[in-house]
Amino acid sequence: MADLNRTIQQKAKDHFDYMVQTRRYLHKNPEISFKEHDTTDYILHELKKLGVETHRPLETGCVGIIEGKKSDRVIALRADIDALAMDEEGDQKKGFMSERVGAAHCCGHDAHTSNLLGTANILAEMQDEIDGKVLLIFQPAEESLPGGGRLLCETGFLQEQGVQEIYGMHTNPDYKPGEIASKPGPMMARPDEFEITLKGVGGHAATPHLTVDPIVLMGQVITQFQTLVSRSIDPTEPAVVTIGRVRAGTTYNVIPAFAEMIGTVRTFSEKNAYIIRDRMESILKGIMENAGGGYDFEFNEGYPAVNNDPELAAHLVTSAKALLGDTSTVEMEKPIMAGEDFAFYQKHFPGAFFFLGSGSDEADSKWSWHHPKYNIDEKCFLTGSALMASLVLGKR
Ligand code: NI
């Protein structure tokens, strides 16, 4: 095992420059969810260079398959490939800043893709030592509902291939390069989204008594929503309601006819998500009907919560400790409230997810996910590509 890990680590070093170059190329050429056409072509090209069999169950994204020794084991490794619809900042990314307006890899999916291509290189070289079959999933559209993970699972492709276990990861600025973090059970939240239109009666700013002012009512709704978590959810269970955007009105002297608000709800169970949804509706009904207005309310169910299979999470931690040492393997005490569409795979197959430490001062990579300056310390590839390979090559 120690020998195997040394070999894997050496190979990760051998392919380090390749992963860095790949990441920088992808970073420069980001594509947003469901539009990852060039990215998919690039990945297919890289996999074919390695002689890896490729499939395209969806229009964008792809799956590579490496067959090892004959065995029943079928293991899947997943990376997401899409960028965010935003512009980036930060001179720490000099030379490989996004060249596409309105698209930027500010969530590290460029790194996830290059890391998995690095793992593909390691595994292709150690093919004879693989027990069974490995699927390398390059999934589109992690950032947009309904989520590429869900769509891929719905094609039935992974089921046909007989996937028995699946692993995925996300770069994380809260941990250092060289570290990984995970936990059994709930690890990331269920993110639902809501869209609300408050319907009033517009009019002149000087005659508010002849209107139903949706801006004033919005103030009440926002305040009431602050009681959703504090007064409707069991305090021992984490939940968040965040209103991310409010919009109303056009100018100084007009009371608008409607006001809009959108936001997200984070929970760890369907039960709590539905409690919040139903309470939102009754708050809206109460406030708006009482004022003589109306409302539209849409609650869009997002990804389920990421819930790690205990046995696979144990395999993950054991593999990480053997590869990186005890101090570099963080066993998380509590889950985090961000969501991940990796959860969809876990509805179909046992799976485990981990965070790959990528935050450092040298790389100016401690900015949070989705920050315009988001960056990764590329040294994380040495850990990430090796751990992915060792999950496949090491005995469970
Ligand atoms: Ni992400």
Coordinates of C-alpha atoms and ligand atoms in Angstrom, one line a residue:
M1 CA 0.0 0.0 0.0
A2 CA 2.8 2.4 0.9
D3 CA 4.5 1.5 -2.4
L4 CA 1.3 2.0 -4.3
N5 CA 0.8 5.4 -2.7
R6 CA 4.4 6.4 -3.5
T7 CA 3.9 5.5 -7.1
I8 CA 0.6 7.4 -7.3
Q9 CA 2.2 10.5 -5.7
Q10 CA 5.1 10.4 -8.1
K11 CA 2.7 10.2 -11.0
A12 CA 0.7 13.2 -9.7
K13 CA 4.0 15.1 -9.7
D14 CA 4.8 13.9 -13.2
H15 CA 1.5 15.3 -14.4
F16 CA 1.4 18.4 -12.3
D17 CA 2.5 20.8 -15.1
Y18 CA -0.1 19.2 -17.4
M19 CA -2.9 19.9 -14.9
V20 CA -1.7 23.5 -14.4
Q21 CA -1.6 24.1 -18.2
T22 CA -5.0 22.5 -18.6
R23 CA -6.5 24.5 -15.8
R24 CA -5.2 27.7 -17.2
Y25 CA -6.5 27.0 -20.7
L26 CA -9.9 26.2 -19.3
H27 CA -9.8 29.2 -17.0
K28 CA -9.2 31.4 -20.0
N29 CA -12.0 29.8 -22.0
P30 CA -14.9 29.4 -19.6
E31 CA -18.4 28.3 -20.7
I32 CA -21.5 28.6 -18.6
S33 CA -23.9 25.8 -17.7
F34 CA -25.3 23.7 -20.6
K35 CA -23.1 25.7 -23.1
E36 CA -19.8 23.8 -22.4
H37 CA -19.2 22.8 -26.1
D38 CA -15.6 23.8 -26.4
T39 CA -14.8 22.5 -23.0
T40 CA -16.3 19.1 -23.9
D41 CA -14.4 18.9 -27.1
Y42 CA -11.2 19.7 -25.2
I43 CA -11.8 17.0 -22.6
L44 CA -12.7 14.4 -25.3
H45 CA -9.5 15.2 -27.1
E46 CA -7.5 14.8 -23.9
L47 CA -9.2 11.5 -23.1
K48 CA -8.7 10.1 -26.6
K49 CA -5.0 11.0 -26.4
L50 CA -4.9 8.5 -23.5
G51 CA -6.8 5.9 -25.4
V52 CA -9.7 6.2 -23.0
E53 CA -13.1 5.1 -24.4
T54 CA -15.5 8.1 -24.4
H55 CA -19.3 8.6 -24.3
R56 CA -21.6 11.6 -24.5
P57 CA -24.9 10.8 -22.7
L58 CA -25.8 14.5 -22.7
E59 CA -25.2 17.2 -25.2
T60 CA -22.3 18.7 -23.2
G61 CA -20.0 17.0 -20.8
C62 CA -18.7 13.4 -21.3
V63 CA -17.8 10.2 -19.6
G64 CA -14.5 8.4 -20.1
I65 CA -14.2 4.7 -19.2
I66 CA -11.0 2.9 -18.2
E67 CA -11.2 -0.9 -18.0
G68 CA -8.8 -2.6 -15.6
K69 CA -8.6 -6.2 -14.5
K70 CA -11.8 -8.2 -14.9
S71 CA -13.9 -7.7 -11.8
D72 CA -17.4 -6.6 -10.8
R73 CA -16.2 -3.4 -9.3
V74 CA -17.4 -0.2 -11.1
I75 CA -16.3 3.0 -9.6
A76 CA -17.1 6.5 -10.8
L77 CA -15.2 9.8 -10.3
R78 CA -17.0 13.0 -11.0
A79 CA -15.9 16.5 -12.0
D80 CA -18.1 19.4 -13.0
I81 CA -17.0 21.6 -15.9
D82 CA -19.2 24.7 -16.1
A83 CA -18.3 28.3 -15.3
L84 CA -20.4 31.0 -13.8
A85 CA -22.3 33.7 -15.6
M86 CA -20.2 36.6 -14.2
D87 CA -17.0 38.5 -14.9
E88 CA -13.9 38.0 -12.8
E89 CA -11.3 40.2 -11.2
G90 CA -7.9 39.8 -9.7
D91 CA -4.4 40.2 -11.1
Q92 CA -3.3 37.0 -9.4
K93 CA -4.7 35.2 -12.5
K94 CA -2.5 37.2 -14.9
G95 CA -2.0 35.5 -18.2
F96 CA -5.0 33.3 -17.9
M97 CA -8.0 35.6 -17.1
S98 CA -11.3 34.8 -18.7
E99 CA -11.3 35.9 -22.3
R100 CA -15.1 35.5 -22.5
V101 CA -17.3 38.3 -21.3
G102 CA -20.0 37.2 -18.8
A103 CA -18.3 33.9 -18.1
A104 CA -15.7 33.0 -15.5
H105 CA -14.4 30.0 -13.6
C106 CA -15.0 31.6 -10.1
C107 CA -16.1 28.3 -8.5
G108 CA -13.0 26.2 -9.4
H109 CA -14.7 23.8 -11.9
D110 CA -11.7 24.5 -14.2
A111 CA -9.6 22.9 -11.5
H112 CA -12.0 20.0 -10.9
T113 CA -11.8 19.2 -14.7
S114 CA -8.0 19.4 -14.9
N115 CA -7.6 17.5 -11.7
L116 CA -9.7 14.6 -13.0
L117 CA -7.8 14.7 -16.3
G118 CA -4.7 14.4 -14.2
T119 CA -6.2 11.4 -12.5
A120 CA -7.1 10.0 -15.9
N121 CA -3.4 10.2 -16.9
I122 CA -2.4 8.4 -13.7
L123 CA -5.0 5.7 -14.1
A124 CA -4.3 5.2 -17.8
E125 CA -0.7 4.4 -16.9
M126 CA -1.7 2.1 -14.1
Q127 CA -4.5 0.4 -16.0
D128 CA -3.3 -3.1 -15.2
E129 CA -3.6 -2.5 -11.5
I130 CA -7.2 -1.3 -11.6
D131 CA -9.7 -3.7 -10.2
G132 CA -12.7 -3.5 -12.5
K133 CA -13.9 -0.4 -14.4
V134 CA -13.6 3.3 -13.8
L135 CA -16.0 5.9 -15.1
L136 CA -14.6 9.5 -15.3
I137 CA -17.6 11.8 -15.3
F138 CA -17.1 15.3 -16.7
Q139 CA -20.5 16.7 -15.9
P140 CA -22.1 19.9 -17.3
A141 CA -24.1 22.5 -15.5
E142 CA -23.5 22.0 -11.8
E143 CA -24.4 25.7 -11.3
S144 CA -27.9 25.7 -12.9
L145 CA -31.1 23.9 -12.2
P146 CA -32.1 21.2 -12.9
G147 CA -28.4 20.4 -12.6
G148 CA -26.3 18.3 -15.0
G149 CA -25.9 15.6 -12.4
R150 CA -29.6 15.0 -12.3
L151 CA -29.9 14.9 -16.0
L152 CA -27.0 12.5 -16.4
C153 CA -28.5 10.2 -13.8
E154 CA -31.8 10.3 -15.7
T155 CA -30.2 9.2 -18.9
G156 CA -29.7 5.8 -17.3
F157 CA -26.1 5.6 -18.6
L158 CA -24.5 5.2 -15.3
Q159 CA -27.0 2.6 -14.2
E160 CA -26.3 0.7 -17.5
Q161 CA -22.6 0.8 -16.7
G162 CA -23.3 -0.7 -13.3
V163 CA -21.8 2.1 -11.2
Q164 CA -21.5 0.9 -7.6
E165 CA -19.8 3.8 -5.9
I166 CA -19.1 7.4 -6.8
Y167 CA -16.7 10.1 -5.5
G168 CA -16.6 13.8 -6.2
M169 CA -14.8 16.8 -4.8
H170 CA -14.8 20.6 -4.7
T171 CA -11.9 22.9 -4.2
N172 CA -12.3 24.8 -0.9
P173 CA -10.5 28.0 0.1
D174 CA -11.0 27.3 3.8
Y175 CA -8.4 24.5 3.7
K176 CA -4.8 24.6 2.7
P177 CA -3.4 22.9 -0.4
G178 CA -2.3 19.4 0.7
E179 CA -5.4 19.1 2.9
I180 CA -8.7 17.3 2.3
A181 CA -11.8 17.4 4.3
S182 CA -14.9 15.3 4.5
K183 CA -17.4 13.7 6.9
P184 CA -19.9 10.8 6.9
G185 CA -23.6 11.7 6.6
P186 CA -24.9 15.2 5.8
M187 CA -22.1 17.4 4.4
M188 CA -23.8 20.0 2.2
A189 CA -27.2 21.6 2.3
R190 CA -30.3 21.3 0.1
P191 CA -30.5 24.7 -1.8
D192 CA -34.0 25.6 -3.0
E193 CA -34.8 28.9 -4.7
F194 CA -37.8 31.2 -4.6
E195 CA -39.2 34.0 -6.7
I196 CA -41.9 36.3 -5.4
T197 CA -43.8 39.1 -7.0
L198 CA -45.8 41.4 -4.7
K199 CA -48.7 42.9 -6.5
G200 CA -50.0 46.3 -5.3
V201 CA -51.7 49.2 -7.0
G202 CA -49.4 51.8 -8.4
G203 CA -49.9 55.6 -8.4
H204 CA -48.6 59.0 -7.6
A205 CA -46.0 59.2 -4.8
A206 CA -47.9 62.1 -3.4
T207 CA -51.2 60.2 -3.0
P208 CA -50.2 56.9 -1.3
H209 CA -53.6 56.5 0.1
L210 CA -54.9 55.8 -3.4
T211 CA -52.3 53.0 -3.9
V212 CA -51.3 49.7 -2.4
D213 CA -47.6 50.3 -2.1
P214 CA -45.7 47.0 -2.7
I215 CA -42.4 48.5 -1.4
V216 CA -43.8 49.1 2.0
L217 CA -45.3 45.6 2.0
M218 CA -42.0 44.1 0.9
G219 CA -40.5 45.6 4.0
Q220 CA -43.0 43.7 6.1
V221 CA -42.4 40.5 4.1
I222 CA -38.7 40.7 4.5
T223 CA -39.0 41.2 8.3
Q224 CA -41.5 38.4 8.7
F225 CA -39.3 36.1 6.7
Q226 CA -36.7 36.5 9.4
T227 CA -38.9 34.5 11.7
L228 CA -39.1 31.5 9.3
V229 CA -36.0 29.8 10.6
S230 CA -36.0 31.3 14.1
R231 CA -39.6 30.3 14.9
S232 CA -40.6 27.5 12.5
I233 CA -37.6 25.2 12.4
D234 CA -36.3 22.9 15.2
P235 CA -33.3 24.9 16.5
T236 CA -31.0 21.9 16.5
E237 CA -31.4 21.6 12.7
P238 CA -29.6 24.1 10.5
A239 CA -31.5 26.2 8.0
V240 CA -31.0 29.5 6.2
V241 CA -33.3 31.9 4.3
T242 CA -31.5 34.5 2.2
I243 CA -33.2 37.1 0.0
G244 CA -30.6 37.7 -2.7
R245 CA -32.3 40.4 -4.8
V246 CA -35.1 42.8 -4.4
R247 CA -36.4 45.0 -7.2
A248 CA -39.1 47.6 -7.3
G249 CA -39.9 50.9 -8.8
T250 CA -38.5 53.2 -11.5
T251 CA -38.2 56.7 -10.2
Y252 CA -38.6 59.2 -7.3
N253 CA -42.3 60.1 -7.6
V254 CA -44.0 56.9 -8.7
I255 CA -45.4 54.2 -6.4
P256 CA -44.9 51.0 -8.5
A257 CA -47.5 48.4 -9.1
F258 CA -45.3 45.5 -8.1
A259 CA -42.1 44.5 -6.4
E260 CA -40.0 41.4 -6.9
M261 CA -37.7 39.4 -4.6
I262 CA -35.7 36.3 -5.2
G263 CA -33.6 34.2 -2.8
T264 CA -32.6 30.8 -1.5
V265 CA -33.6 28.5 1.2
R266 CA -31.0 26.0 2.7
T267 CA -31.9 23.0 4.7
F268 CA -30.9 19.4 5.2
S269 CA -34.2 17.8 4.7
E270 CA -37.3 17.8 2.5
K271 CA -39.4 18.2 5.7
N272 CA -37.7 21.5 6.7
A273 CA -37.7 22.8 3.2
Y274 CA -41.4 22.3 2.9
I275 CA -42.1 23.8 6.4
I276 CA -40.3 27.0 5.2
R277 CA -42.1 27.0 1.8
D278 CA -45.5 26.7 3.4
R279 CA -44.8 29.3 6.0
M280 CA -43.6 31.7 3.3
E281 CA -46.8 31.3 1.5
S282 CA -48.9 32.0 4.5
I283 CA -46.8 35.1 5.4
L284 CA -47.3 36.4 1.8
K285 CA -51.0 35.6 1.9
G286 CA -51.5 37.3 5.2
I287 CA -49.6 40.5 4.4
M288 CA -50.7 41.0 0.8
E289 CA -54.4 40.1 1.2
N290 CA -54.7 42.2 4.3
A291 CA -53.4 45.2 2.3
G292 CA -55.6 44.5 -0.7
G293 CA -52.8 43.3 -2.9
G294 CA -51.9 39.9 -4.3
Y295 CA -48.7 37.9 -5.0
D296 CA -47.1 35.3 -7.1
F297 CA -44.9 32.8 -5.3
E298 CA -42.7 30.2 -7.0
F299 CA -40.6 27.8 -4.9
N300 CA -38.2 25.9 -7.1
E301 CA -36.8 22.7 -5.5
G302 CA -33.1 22.6 -5.9
Y303 CA -30.6 19.8 -5.3
P304 CA -31.0 17.4 -2.4
A305 CA -28.5 17.6 0.5
V306 CA -25.1 15.9 0.0
N307 CA -25.2 12.9 2.3
N308 CA -22.1 10.8 2.4
D309 CA -22.4 7.0 2.5
P310 CA -20.7 6.1 5.8
E311 CA -18.7 3.2 4.4
L312 CA -17.4 5.2 1.4
A313 CA -16.7 8.2 3.6
A314 CA -14.6 5.8 5.7
H315 CA -12.8 4.6 2.6
L316 CA -12.1 8.1 1.6
V317 CA -10.7 9.1 5.0
T318 CA -8.6 6.0 5.2
S319 CA -7.2 6.5 1.7
A320 CA -6.5 10.2 2.4
K321 CA -4.7 9.4 5.7
A322 CA -2.6 6.7 4.0
L323 CA -1.7 9.1 1.2
L324 CA -1.4 12.5 2.9
G325 CA -1.0 11.7 6.5
D326 CA -3.3 12.2 9.5
T327 CA -2.8 15.9 9.9
S328 CA -3.7 16.7 6.3
T329 CA -7.0 14.8 6.5
V330 CA -9.7 16.9 8.2
E331 CA -12.7 15.1 9.5
M332 CA -15.3 17.9 9.5
E333 CA -17.4 18.3 12.6
K334 CA -20.4 19.9 10.9
P335 CA -21.9 20.3 7.4
I336 CA -21.9 23.5 5.4
M337 CA -24.9 25.3 4.0
A338 CA -23.7 25.5 0.3
G339 CA -25.3 23.1 -2.1
E340 CA -23.9 20.7 -4.7
D341 CA -25.6 18.7 -7.4
F342 CA -23.4 15.7 -6.5
A343 CA -26.3 14.9 -4.2
F344 CA -28.3 13.6 -7.2
Y345 CA -25.8 10.9 -7.8
Q346 CA -26.1 9.9 -4.2
K347 CA -29.8 9.4 -4.7
H348 CA -28.9 6.6 -7.2
F349 CA -25.6 5.3 -6.0
P350 CA -23.6 5.2 -2.7
G351 CA -21.3 8.2 -2.9
A352 CA -18.8 10.3 -0.9
F353 CA -17.8 13.9 -1.5
F354 CA -14.7 15.7 -0.2
F355 CA -13.2 19.2 -0.2
L356 CA -9.9 19.7 -1.7
G357 CA -7.9 22.4 0.2
S358 CA -7.0 25.2 -2.3
G359 CA -6.6 28.4 -0.2
S360 CA -3.3 30.1 0.4
D361 CA -1.9 33.6 0.7
E362 CA 0.8 33.0 -2.0
A363 CA -1.9 32.2 -4.6
D364 CA -4.3 34.8 -3.2
S365 CA -6.8 32.0 -3.2
K366 CA -8.7 32.5 0.0
W367 CA -11.6 34.3 -1.6
S368 CA -15.0 32.6 -1.2
W369 CA -16.7 30.5 -3.9
H370 CA -18.3 32.8 -6.6
H371 CA -16.2 35.8 -5.6
P372 CA -14.9 37.6 -8.7
K373 CA -11.3 37.0 -7.3
Y374 CA -11.9 33.3 -6.6
N375 CA -8.7 31.4 -7.4
I376 CA -7.1 28.2 -6.4
D377 CA -3.6 27.3 -5.3
E378 CA -2.6 24.9 -8.1
K379 CA -0.6 22.8 -5.7
C380 CA -3.9 21.2 -4.7
F381 CA -3.6 19.1 -7.9
L382 CA -0.9 17.1 -6.3
T383 CA -3.3 16.0 -3.6
G384 CA -6.5 15.9 -5.6
S385 CA -5.4 13.9 -8.5
A386 CA -3.5 11.4 -6.3
L387 CA -6.4 10.9 -3.9
M388 CA -8.9 10.3 -6.7
A389 CA -6.5 7.7 -8.2
S390 CA -5.9 6.1 -4.8
L391 CA -9.7 5.7 -4.2
V392 CA -9.7 3.5 -7.3
L393 CA -6.4 1.7 -6.9
G394 CA -6.5 1.1 -3.1
K395 CA -8.4 -1.8 -1.6
R396 CA -11.7 -1.0 0.1
Ligands
NI1 NI -18.8 24.8 -7.6

